[in-house]
PDB file of C-alpha atoms and ligand atoms in Angstrom:
ATOM      1  CA  MET A 750       0.000   0.000   0.000  1.00 98.00           C
ATOM      2  CA  LYS A 751       1.238   3.419  -0.942  1.00 98.00           C
ATOM      3  CA  ILE A 752      -0.536   6.427   0.608  1.00 98.00           C
ATOM      4  CA  ILE A 753      -0.274   9.849  -1.016  1.00 98.00           C
ATOM      5  CA  THR A 754      -1.331  12.623   1.360  1.00 98.00           C
ATOM      6  CA  ILE A 755      -3.103  15.388  -0.570  1.00 98.00           C
ATOM      7  CA  PRO A 756      -3.552  18.691   1.286  1.00 96.00           C
ATOM      8  CA  VAL A 757      -6.898  20.213   0.263  1.00 95.00           C
ATOM      9  CA  LEU A 758      -8.872  23.342   1.219  1.00 93.00           C
ATOM     10  CA  SER A 759      -7.302  25.131   4.206  1.00 92.00           C
ATOM     11  CA  ASP A 760      -6.556  22.213   6.541  1.00 96.00           C
ATOM     12  CA  ASN A 761      -8.165  19.039   5.135  1.00 97.00           C
ATOM     13  CA  TYR A 762      -6.360  15.929   3.938  1.00 98.00           C
ATOM     14  CA  ALA A 763      -7.506  13.598   1.167  1.00 98.00           C
ATOM     15  CA  TYR A 764      -5.572  10.349   0.820  1.00 98.00           C
ATOM     16  CA  LEU A 765      -4.835   8.498  -2.390  1.00 98.00           C
ATOM     17  CA  VAL A 766      -4.506   4.821  -1.499  1.00 98.00           C
ATOM     18  CA  ILE A 767      -2.620   2.774  -4.080  1.00 98.00           C
ATOM     19  CA  ASP A 768      -2.325  -0.997  -4.309  1.00 98.00           C
ATOM     20  CA  GLU A 769       1.124  -1.210  -5.858  1.00 98.00           C
ATOM     21  CA  ALA A 770       0.595  -4.856  -6.945  1.00 97.00           C
ATOM     22  CA  THR A 771      -2.317  -4.026  -9.277  1.00 98.00           C
ATOM     23  CA  ASN A 772      -1.853  -0.244  -9.721  1.00 98.00           C
ATOM     24  CA  GLU A 773      -5.457   0.250  -8.593  1.00 98.00           C
ATOM     25  CA  ALA A 774      -6.200   3.298  -6.425  1.00 98.00           C
ATOM     26  CA  GLY A 775      -8.927   4.835  -4.308  1.00 98.00           C
ATOM     27  CA  VAL A 776      -9.259   8.150  -2.541  1.00 98.00           C
ATOM     28  CA  VAL A 777     -10.462   8.828   0.987  1.00 98.00           C
ATOM     29  CA  ASP A 778     -12.465  12.064   1.428  1.00 98.00           C
ATOM     30  CA  PRO A 779     -11.889  14.050  -1.779  1.00 98.00           C
ATOM     31  CA  SER A 780     -12.777  17.547  -0.532  1.00 96.00           C
ATOM     32  CA  GLU A 781     -12.045  18.956  -3.958  1.00 97.00           C
ATOM     33  CA  ALA A 782     -11.550  17.211  -7.280  1.00 98.00           C
ATOM     34  CA  GLY A 783      -8.587  19.105  -8.799  1.00 98.00           C
ATOM     35  CA  PRO A 784      -5.756  18.095  -6.451  1.00 98.00           C
ATOM     36  CA  VAL A 785      -7.043  14.492  -6.356  1.00 98.00           C
ATOM     37  CA  ALA A 786      -7.237  14.192 -10.162  1.00 98.00           C
ATOM     38  CA  ASP A 787      -3.744  15.703 -10.375  1.00 98.00           C
ATOM     39  CA  ALA A 788      -2.384  13.069  -7.993  1.00 98.00           C
ATOM     40  CA  VAL A 789      -4.156  10.283  -9.918  1.00 98.00           C
ATOM     41  CA  LYS A 790      -2.537  11.456 -13.165  1.00 98.00           C
ATOM     42  CA  ARG A 791       0.878  12.024 -11.606  1.00 98.00           C
ATOM     43  CA  GLU A 792       0.874   8.509 -10.131  1.00 98.00           C
ATOM     44  CA  GLY A 793      -0.509   6.948 -13.331  1.00 98.00           C
ATOM     45  CA  VAL A 794      -2.928   4.724 -11.396  1.00 98.00           C
ATOM     46  CA  ASN A 795      -6.206   3.009 -12.260  1.00 98.00           C
ATOM     47  CA  PHE A 796      -8.577   5.130 -10.151  1.00 98.00           C
ATOM     48  CA  THR A 797     -11.643   3.076  -9.159  1.00 98.00           C
ATOM     49  CA  THR A 798     -12.896   4.087  -5.730  1.00 98.00           C
ATOM     50  CA  ILE A 799     -14.007   6.968  -3.520  1.00 98.00           C
ATOM     51  CA  ILE A 800     -14.437   6.365   0.198  1.00 98.00           C
ATOM     52  CA  ASN A 801     -16.282   9.050   2.174  1.00 98.00           C
ATOM     53  CA  THR A 802     -15.945   8.930   5.962  1.00 98.00           C
ATOM     54  CA  HIS A 803     -18.968  11.232   6.297  1.00 98.00           C
ATOM     55  CA  HIS A 804     -21.162  13.590   4.316  1.00 98.00           C
ATOM     56  CA  HIS A 805     -19.708  16.997   5.261  1.00 98.00           C
ATOM     57  CA  TRP A 806     -18.924  19.118   2.212  1.00 97.00           C
ATOM     58  CA  ASP A 807     -15.231  19.316   3.055  1.00 97.00           C
ATOM     59  CA  HIS A 808     -15.068  15.508   2.698  1.00 98.00           C
ATOM     60  CA  VAL A 809     -17.364  14.862  -0.302  1.00 98.00           C
ATOM     61  CA  GLY A 810     -16.937  18.151  -2.211  1.00 98.00           C
ATOM     62  CA  GLY A 811     -14.976  16.539  -5.045  1.00 98.00           C
ATOM     63  CA  ASN A 812     -17.257  13.506  -5.584  1.00 98.00           C
ATOM     64  CA  LYS A 813     -19.378  14.914  -8.399  1.00 98.00           C
ATOM     65  CA  GLU A 814     -16.563  16.302 -10.511  1.00 98.00           C
ATOM     66  CA  LEU A 815     -14.470  13.165 -10.083  1.00 98.00           C
ATOM     67  CA  VAL A 816     -17.385  10.918 -11.102  1.00 98.00           C
ATOM     68  CA  GLN A 817     -17.905  13.124 -14.172  1.00 98.00           C
ATOM     69  CA  GLU A 818     -14.258  12.644 -15.110  1.00 98.00           C
ATOM     70  CA  TYR A 819     -14.116   8.943 -14.059  1.00 98.00           C
ATOM     71  CA  PRO A 820     -17.676   7.593 -14.619  1.00 97.00           C
ATOM     72  CA  ASP A 821     -16.876   4.045 -13.390  1.00 97.00           C
ATOM     73  CA  LEU A 822     -15.886   5.205  -9.899  1.00 98.00           C
ATOM     74  CA  ARG A 823     -17.444   3.316  -6.990  1.00 98.00           C
ATOM     75  CA  VAL A 824     -18.479   5.723  -4.250  1.00 98.00           C
ATOM     76  CA  TYR A 825     -18.693   4.338  -0.698  1.00 98.00           C
ATOM     77  CA  GLY A 826     -20.428   5.937   2.267  1.00 98.00           C
ATOM     78  CA  HIS A 827     -22.599   4.904   5.191  1.00 98.00           C
ATOM     79  CA  LYS A 828     -26.156   3.923   4.322  1.00 97.00           C
ATOM     80  CA  ARG A 829     -27.544   6.655   6.588  1.00 96.00           C
ATOM     81  CA  ASP A 830     -25.904   9.176   4.266  1.00 94.00           C
ATOM     82  CA  GLU A 831     -27.597   7.883   1.116  1.00 93.00           C
ATOM     83  CA  THR A 832     -29.203  11.268   0.473  1.00 96.00           C
ATOM     84  CA  ARG A 833     -26.329  13.380   1.822  1.00 97.00           C
ATOM     85  CA  THR A 834     -23.382  11.871  -0.085  1.00 97.00           C
ATOM     86  CA  PRO A 835     -23.213  12.994  -3.741  1.00 97.00           C
ATOM     87  CA  CYS A 836     -22.980  10.124  -6.285  1.00 98.00           C
ATOM     88  CA  ILE A 837     -22.981   7.392  -3.596  1.00 98.00           C
ATOM     89  CA  SER A 838     -23.155   3.953  -5.256  1.00 98.00           C
ATOM     90  CA  HIS A 839     -22.123   1.600  -2.415  1.00 98.00           C
ATOM     91  CA  MET A 840     -23.915   2.036   0.916  1.00 98.00           C
ATOM     92  CA  VAL A 841     -22.114   0.355   3.788  1.00 98.00           C
ATOM     93  CA  ASP A 842     -22.483  -0.424   7.462  1.00 98.00           C
ATOM     94  CA  GLU A 843     -20.328  -1.855  10.257  1.00 98.00           C
ATOM     95  CA  GLY A 844     -18.201  -4.746   9.015  1.00 98.00           C
ATOM     96  CA  ASP A 845     -18.738  -4.205   5.287  1.00 98.00           C
ATOM     97  CA  THR A 846     -15.616  -4.201   3.165  1.00 98.00           C
ATOM     98  CA  VAL A 847     -14.096  -2.274   0.276  1.00 98.00           C
ATOM     99  CA  SER A 848     -11.432  -3.571  -2.109  1.00 98.00           C
ATOM    100  CA  ILE A 849      -8.786  -1.485  -3.821  1.00 98.00           C
ATOM    101  CA  GLY A 850      -6.929  -4.037  -5.919  1.00 98.00           C
ATOM    102  CA  ASN A 851      -5.704  -6.613  -3.422  1.00 98.00           C
ATOM    103  CA  LEU A 852      -6.129  -4.269  -0.464  1.00 98.00           C
ATOM    104  CA  GLU A 853      -9.154  -4.883   1.714  1.00 98.00           C
ATOM    105  CA  GLY A 854     -10.602  -2.261   4.061  1.00 98.00           C
ATOM    106  CA  ARG A 855     -13.282  -2.915   6.644  1.00 98.00           C
ATOM    107  CA  PHE A 856     -15.750  -0.230   7.714  1.00 98.00           C
ATOM    108  CA  LEU A 857     -16.180   0.680  11.367  1.00 98.00           C
ATOM    109  CA  PHE A 858     -19.427   2.490  12.106  1.00 98.00           C
ATOM    110  CA  ILE A 859     -18.579   5.341  14.476  1.00 98.00           C
ATOM    111  CA  PRO A 860     -21.561   7.729  14.570  1.00 98.00           C
ATOM    112  CA  CYS A 861     -21.442  10.993  16.582  1.00 98.00           C
ATOM    113  CA  HIS A 862     -19.647  13.746  14.643  1.00 98.00           C
ATOM    114  CA  THR A 863     -22.348  12.821  12.116  1.00 98.00           C
ATOM    115  CA  SER A 864     -24.917  10.029  12.334  1.00 98.00           C
ATOM    116  CA  GLY A 865     -23.397   8.265   9.306  1.00 98.00           C
ATOM    117  CA  HIS A 866     -19.696   8.521  10.138  1.00 98.00           C
ATOM    118  CA  VAL A 867     -17.410   5.584   9.323  1.00 98.00           C
ATOM    119  CA  ALA A 868     -13.719   4.809   9.589  1.00 98.00           C
ATOM    120  CA  VAL A 869     -12.065   2.354   7.230  1.00 98.00           C
ATOM    121  CA  HIS A 870      -9.462  -0.053   8.574  1.00 98.00           C
ATOM    122  CA  PHE A 871      -6.950  -1.886   6.394  1.00 98.00           C
ATOM    123  CA  ALA A 872      -5.937  -4.577   8.879  1.00 98.00           C
ATOM    124  CA  ALA A 873      -3.153  -6.224   6.856  1.00 98.00           C
ATOM    125  CA  GLU A 874      -1.460  -2.871   6.261  1.00 98.00           C
ATOM    126  CA  LYS A 875      -2.224  -1.608   9.780  1.00 98.00           C
ATOM    127  CA  VAL A 876      -3.795   1.630   8.564  1.00 98.00           C
ATOM    128  CA  ALA A 877      -7.032   3.369   9.598  1.00 98.00           C
ATOM    129  CA  PHE A 878      -8.642   6.429   8.025  1.00 98.00           C
ATOM    130  CA  THR A 879     -10.632   8.085  10.789  1.00 98.00           C
ATOM    131  CA  GLY A 880     -12.201  11.174   9.168  1.00 98.00           C
ATOM    132  CA  ASP A 881     -13.460  13.743  11.669  1.00 98.00           C
ATOM    133  CA  THR A 882     -13.833  11.289  14.552  1.00 98.00           C
ATOM    134  CA  LEU A 883     -10.242  10.679  15.684  1.00 98.00           C
ATOM    135  CA  PHE A 884      -7.661  13.396  15.035  1.00 98.00           C
ATOM    136  CA  VAL A 885      -4.056  13.443  16.180  1.00 98.00           C
ATOM    137  CA  ALA A 886      -4.557  14.298  19.878  1.00 98.00           C
ATOM    138  CA  GLY A 887      -8.212  15.192  19.389  1.00 98.00           C
ATOM    139  CA  CYS A 888     -11.705  14.226  18.291  1.00 98.00           C
ATOM    140  CA  GLY A 889     -14.394  15.788  16.113  1.00 98.00           C
ATOM    141  CA  ARG A 890     -17.290  17.874  17.339  1.00 98.00           C
ATOM    142  CA  LEU A 891     -20.369  16.026  18.588  1.00 98.00           C
ATOM    143  CA  PHE A 892     -22.777  17.337  15.943  1.00 98.00           C
ATOM    144  CA  GLU A 893     -25.143  14.362  15.653  1.00 98.00           C
ATOM    145  CA  GLY A 894     -24.415  12.234  18.701  1.00 98.00           C
ATOM    146  CA  THR A 895     -23.717  12.212  22.424  1.00 98.00           C
ATOM    147  CA  ALA A 896     -20.585  12.113  24.552  1.00 98.00           C
ATOM    148  CA  ALA A 897     -21.402   8.446  25.222  1.00 98.00           C
ATOM    149  CA  ASP A 898     -21.351   7.786  21.466  1.00 98.00           C
ATOM    150  CA  MET A 899     -17.961   9.491  21.087  1.00 98.00           C
ATOM    151  CA  HIS A 900     -16.606   7.605  24.097  1.00 98.00           C
ATOM    152  CA  ASN A 901     -17.658   4.346  22.416  1.00 98.00           C
ATOM    153  CA  ASN A 902     -15.914   5.472  19.230  1.00 98.00           C
ATOM    154  CA  MET A 903     -12.703   6.237  21.127  1.00 98.00           C
ATOM    155  CA  LEU A 904     -12.840   2.790  22.759  1.00 98.00           C
ATOM    156  CA  LYS A 905     -13.435   1.130  19.396  1.00 98.00           C
ATOM    157  CA  LEU A 906     -10.608   2.922  17.583  1.00 98.00           C
ATOM    158  CA  SER A 907      -8.123   2.641  20.443  1.00 98.00           C
ATOM    159  CA  ALA A 908      -8.816  -1.117  20.518  1.00 98.00           C
ATOM    160  CA  LEU A 909      -7.222  -1.462  17.063  1.00 98.00           C
ATOM    161  CA  PRO A 910      -3.681  -2.934  17.171  1.00 98.00           C
ATOM    162  CA  GLU A 911      -1.252  -0.492  18.797  1.00 98.00           C
ATOM    163  CA  ASP A 912       0.894  -0.093  15.674  1.00 98.00           C
ATOM    164  CA  THR A 913      -2.097   0.880  13.490  1.00 98.00           C
ATOM    165  CA  ARG A 914      -1.315   4.158  11.707  1.00 98.00           C
ATOM    166  CA  ILE A 915      -4.041   6.810  12.061  1.00 98.00           C
ATOM    167  CA  TYR A 916      -4.861   9.073   9.096  1.00 98.00           C
ATOM    168  CA  PRO A 917      -7.409  11.754  10.097  1.00 98.00           C
ATOM    169  CA  GLY A 918      -9.350  14.261   8.013  1.00 98.00           C
ATOM    170  CA  HIS A 919      -7.703  17.487   9.202  1.00 98.00           C
ATOM    171  CA  GLU A 920      -4.383  19.037  10.233  1.00 98.00           C
ATOM    172  CA  TYR A 921      -5.410  20.106  13.742  1.00 98.00           C
ATOM    173  CA  THR A 922      -2.440  18.628  15.604  1.00 98.00           C
ATOM    174  CA  ILE A 923      -0.811  21.753  17.090  1.00 98.00           C
ATOM    175  CA  LYS A 924      -4.066  23.267  18.355  1.00 98.00           C
ATOM    176  CA  ASN A 925      -5.133  19.887  19.766  1.00 98.00           C
ATOM    177  CA  LEU A 926      -1.850  19.424  21.618  1.00 98.00           C
ATOM    178  CA  GLU A 927      -1.925  22.985  22.982  1.00 98.00           C
ATOM    179  CA  PHE A 928      -5.380  22.191  24.348  1.00 98.00           C
ATOM    180  CA  ALA A 929      -4.260  18.804  25.711  1.00 98.00           C
ATOM    181  CA  LEU A 930      -1.496  20.568  27.654  1.00 98.00           C
ATOM    182  CA  THR A 931      -4.066  22.732  29.451  1.00 98.00           C
ATOM    183  CA  LEU A 932      -5.568  19.515  30.841  1.00 98.00           C
ATOM    184  CA  GLU A 933      -2.353  17.580  31.441  1.00 98.00           C
ATOM    185  CA  PRO A 934       0.471  20.146  31.758  1.00 98.00           C
ATOM    186  CA  ASN A 935       2.844  17.447  33.044  1.00 98.00           C
ATOM    187  CA  ASN A 936       2.247  14.968  30.211  1.00 98.00           C
ATOM    188  CA  ALA A 937       5.734  14.549  28.712  1.00 98.00           C
ATOM    189  CA  ALA A 938       4.392  12.756  25.625  1.00 98.00           C
ATOM    190  CA  VAL A 939       2.155  15.734  24.818  1.00 98.00           C
ATOM    191  CA  GLN A 940       5.018  18.186  25.388  1.00 98.00           C
ATOM    192  CA  ALA A 941       7.351  16.241  23.091  1.00 98.00           C
ATOM    193  CA  LYS A 942       4.737  15.759  20.391  1.00 98.00           C
ATOM    194  CA  LEU A 943       3.903  19.474  20.427  1.00 98.00           C
ATOM    195  CA  SER A 944       7.569  20.461  19.905  1.00 98.00           C
ATOM    196  CA  TRP A 945       7.817  17.940  17.054  1.00 98.00           C
ATOM    197  CA  ALA A 946       4.539  19.137  15.490  1.00 98.00           C
ATOM    198  CA  GLN A 947       5.676  22.788  15.608  1.00 98.00           C
ATOM    199  CA  GLU A 948       8.948  21.909  13.850  1.00 98.00           C
ATOM    200  CA  THR A 949       7.107  19.767  11.304  1.00 98.00           C
ATOM    201  CA  ARG A 950       4.517  22.424  10.460  1.00 98.00           C
ATOM    202  CA  ALA A 951       7.242  25.079  10.243  1.00 98.00           C
ATOM    203  CA  LYS A 952       8.626  22.972   7.363  1.00 98.00           C
ATOM    204  CA  ASN A 953       5.079  22.840   5.944  1.00 95.00           C
ATOM    205  CA  GLN A 954       4.917  19.060   6.344  1.00 97.00           C
ATOM    206  CA  PRO A 955       1.885  17.101   7.577  1.00 98.00           C
ATOM    207  CA  THR A 956       1.885  15.784  11.154  1.00 98.00           C
ATOM    208  CA  ILE A 957       0.159  12.562  10.137  1.00 97.00           C
ATOM    209  CA  PRO A 958      -0.004   9.692  10.631  1.00 98.00           C
ATOM    210  CA  SER A 959       0.095   8.978  14.335  1.00 98.00           C
ATOM    211  CA  THR A 960      -0.445   5.518  15.790  1.00 98.00           C
ATOM    212  CA  VAL A 961      -2.967   4.001  18.172  1.00 98.00           C
ATOM    213  CA  ALA A 962      -0.197   3.549  20.762  1.00 98.00           C
ATOM    214  CA  GLU A 963       0.723   7.224  20.475  1.00 98.00           C
ATOM    215  CA  GLU A 964      -2.885   8.430  20.707  1.00 98.00           C
ATOM    216  CA  LYS A 965      -3.206   6.576  24.001  1.00 98.00           C
ATOM    217  CA  THR A 966      -0.414   8.767  25.396  1.00 98.00           C
ATOM    218  CA  ILE A 967      -1.457  12.162  23.959  1.00 98.00           C
ATOM    219  CA  ASN A 968      -5.187  12.209  23.173  1.00 98.00           C
ATOM    220  CA  PRO A 969      -7.351  13.634  26.004  1.00 98.00           C
ATOM    221  CA  PHE A 970     -10.506  12.110  24.499  1.00 98.00           C
ATOM    222  CA  ILE A 971      -8.957   8.649  24.865  1.00 98.00           C
ATOM    223  CA  ARG A 972      -7.215   9.487  28.163  1.00 98.00           C
ATOM    224  CA  VAL A 973     -10.448  10.069  30.111  1.00 98.00           C
ATOM    225  CA  ASP A 974      -9.093   7.973  32.997  1.00 96.00           C
ATOM    226  CA  SER A 975      -5.922  10.079  33.412  1.00 97.00           C
ATOM    227  CA  GLN A 976      -5.665  11.295  37.018  1.00 97.00           C
ATOM    228  CA  GLU A 977      -4.172  14.631  36.011  1.00 98.00           C
ATOM    229  CA  LEU A 978      -6.847  15.238  33.373  1.00 98.00           C
ATOM    230  CA  ARG A 979      -9.601  14.338  35.830  1.00 97.00           C
ATOM    231  CA  ALA A 980      -8.156  16.634  38.478  1.00 97.00           C
ATOM    232  CA  THR A 981      -8.181  19.534  35.989  1.00 97.00           C
ATOM    233  CA  ILE A 982     -11.810  18.834  35.067  1.00 97.00           C
ATOM    234  CA  LYS A 983     -12.787  18.449  38.723  1.00 96.00           C
ATOM    235  CA  LYS A 984     -11.217  21.820  39.572  1.00 96.00           C
ATOM    236  CA  GLN A 985     -13.311  23.552  36.898  1.00 95.00           C
ATOM    237  CA  PHE A 986     -16.532  21.650  37.577  1.00 96.00           C
ATOM    238  CA  PRO A 987     -16.329  20.796  41.309  1.00 95.00           C
ATOM    239  CA  SER A 988     -19.903  19.572  41.693  1.00 95.00           C
ATOM    240  CA  LEU A 989     -19.701  17.025  38.857  1.00 93.00           C
ATOM    241  CA  ARG A 990     -19.581  13.306  39.545  1.00 92.00           C
ATOM    242  CA  LEU A 991     -16.904  12.146  37.132  1.00 93.00           C
ATOM    243  CA  ASP A 992     -17.232   9.039  35.019  1.00 96.00           C
ATOM    244  CA  ASP A 993     -15.534   8.421  31.658  1.00 97.00           C
ATOM    245  CA  VAL A 994     -18.415   9.820  29.596  1.00 98.00           C
ATOM    246  CA  THR A 995     -18.761  12.949  31.751  1.00 97.00           C
ATOM    247  CA  VAL A 996     -15.023  13.573  31.522  1.00 98.00           C
ATOM    248  CA  LEU A 997     -15.177  13.290  27.712  1.00 98.00           C
ATOM    249  CA  GLU A 998     -18.222  15.562  27.584  1.00 98.00           C
ATOM    250  CA  ARG A 999     -16.548  18.272  29.715  1.00 98.00           C
ATOM    251  CA  THR A1000     -13.288  17.889  27.775  1.00 98.00           C
ATOM    252  CA  ARG A1001     -15.168  18.432  24.512  1.00 98.00           C
ATOM    253  CA  TYR A1002     -16.993  21.395  26.057  1.00 97.00           C
ATOM    254  CA  LEU A1003     -13.685  22.996  27.061  1.00 97.00           C
ATOM    255  CA  LYS A1004     -12.216  22.300  23.608  1.00 98.00           C
ATOM    256  CA  ASP A1005     -15.227  23.924  21.918  1.00 96.00           C
ATOM    257  CA  ASN A1006     -14.411  27.058  23.904  1.00 95.00           C
ATOM    258  CA  PHE A1007     -10.607  26.881  23.612  1.00 95.00           C
TER     259      PHE A1007
HETATM  260 ZN1   ZN B 498     -16.949  16.805   9.440  1.00 68.41          ZN
END
């Protein structure tokens, strides 16, 4: 598997996923068609597949134009997004699969940011595309679900093998880590990752992927049982009885206002 990271719009990433054995390729979340079509041509691949993690315009914006240019494209999205995903041809649910040449991805249904959000996990290659649910050191906003839903999603994604590489939908790493430090100022992994991310972005390079193992050390939405994080939340909301879901909910609330 070869993954070409395509920066699109102001801070989105589309990913061109190439099966080098067959030269077949698919794209995850084509926000805009131009940069994706350019990458397809540059790589000289047989472009067959679009995978949409969710229906937001900055993830499906290129669907229509790409299907016009490549009419045989298969377009995958969750079945709940049948009417919200342009040109959808393959409606999927938890456990369904997608093939790009010899590569096989399995869909994980992770509703909350939107009610039809999916991740796609390529187990053999140890890669997961997580859209706007799991970011490096963060999670997406809870637009169409509850804190309990997002907590379930964090459990599901962090249960993937530790060396799974995480490819999210946006470059939010620095802001996420700055926020994480307000909750866990003594977290050395967050401090180190922030320094690295600042150097990386200064060179205009992407900060992705991370790994599941790394997210467990830096991501406050996964680290809801951290004593330091809980103490920070408790200080700000002294009357709250803290369980994992409440901690995630308050963490998200603070992030929304960060
Ligand atoms: Zn979104």
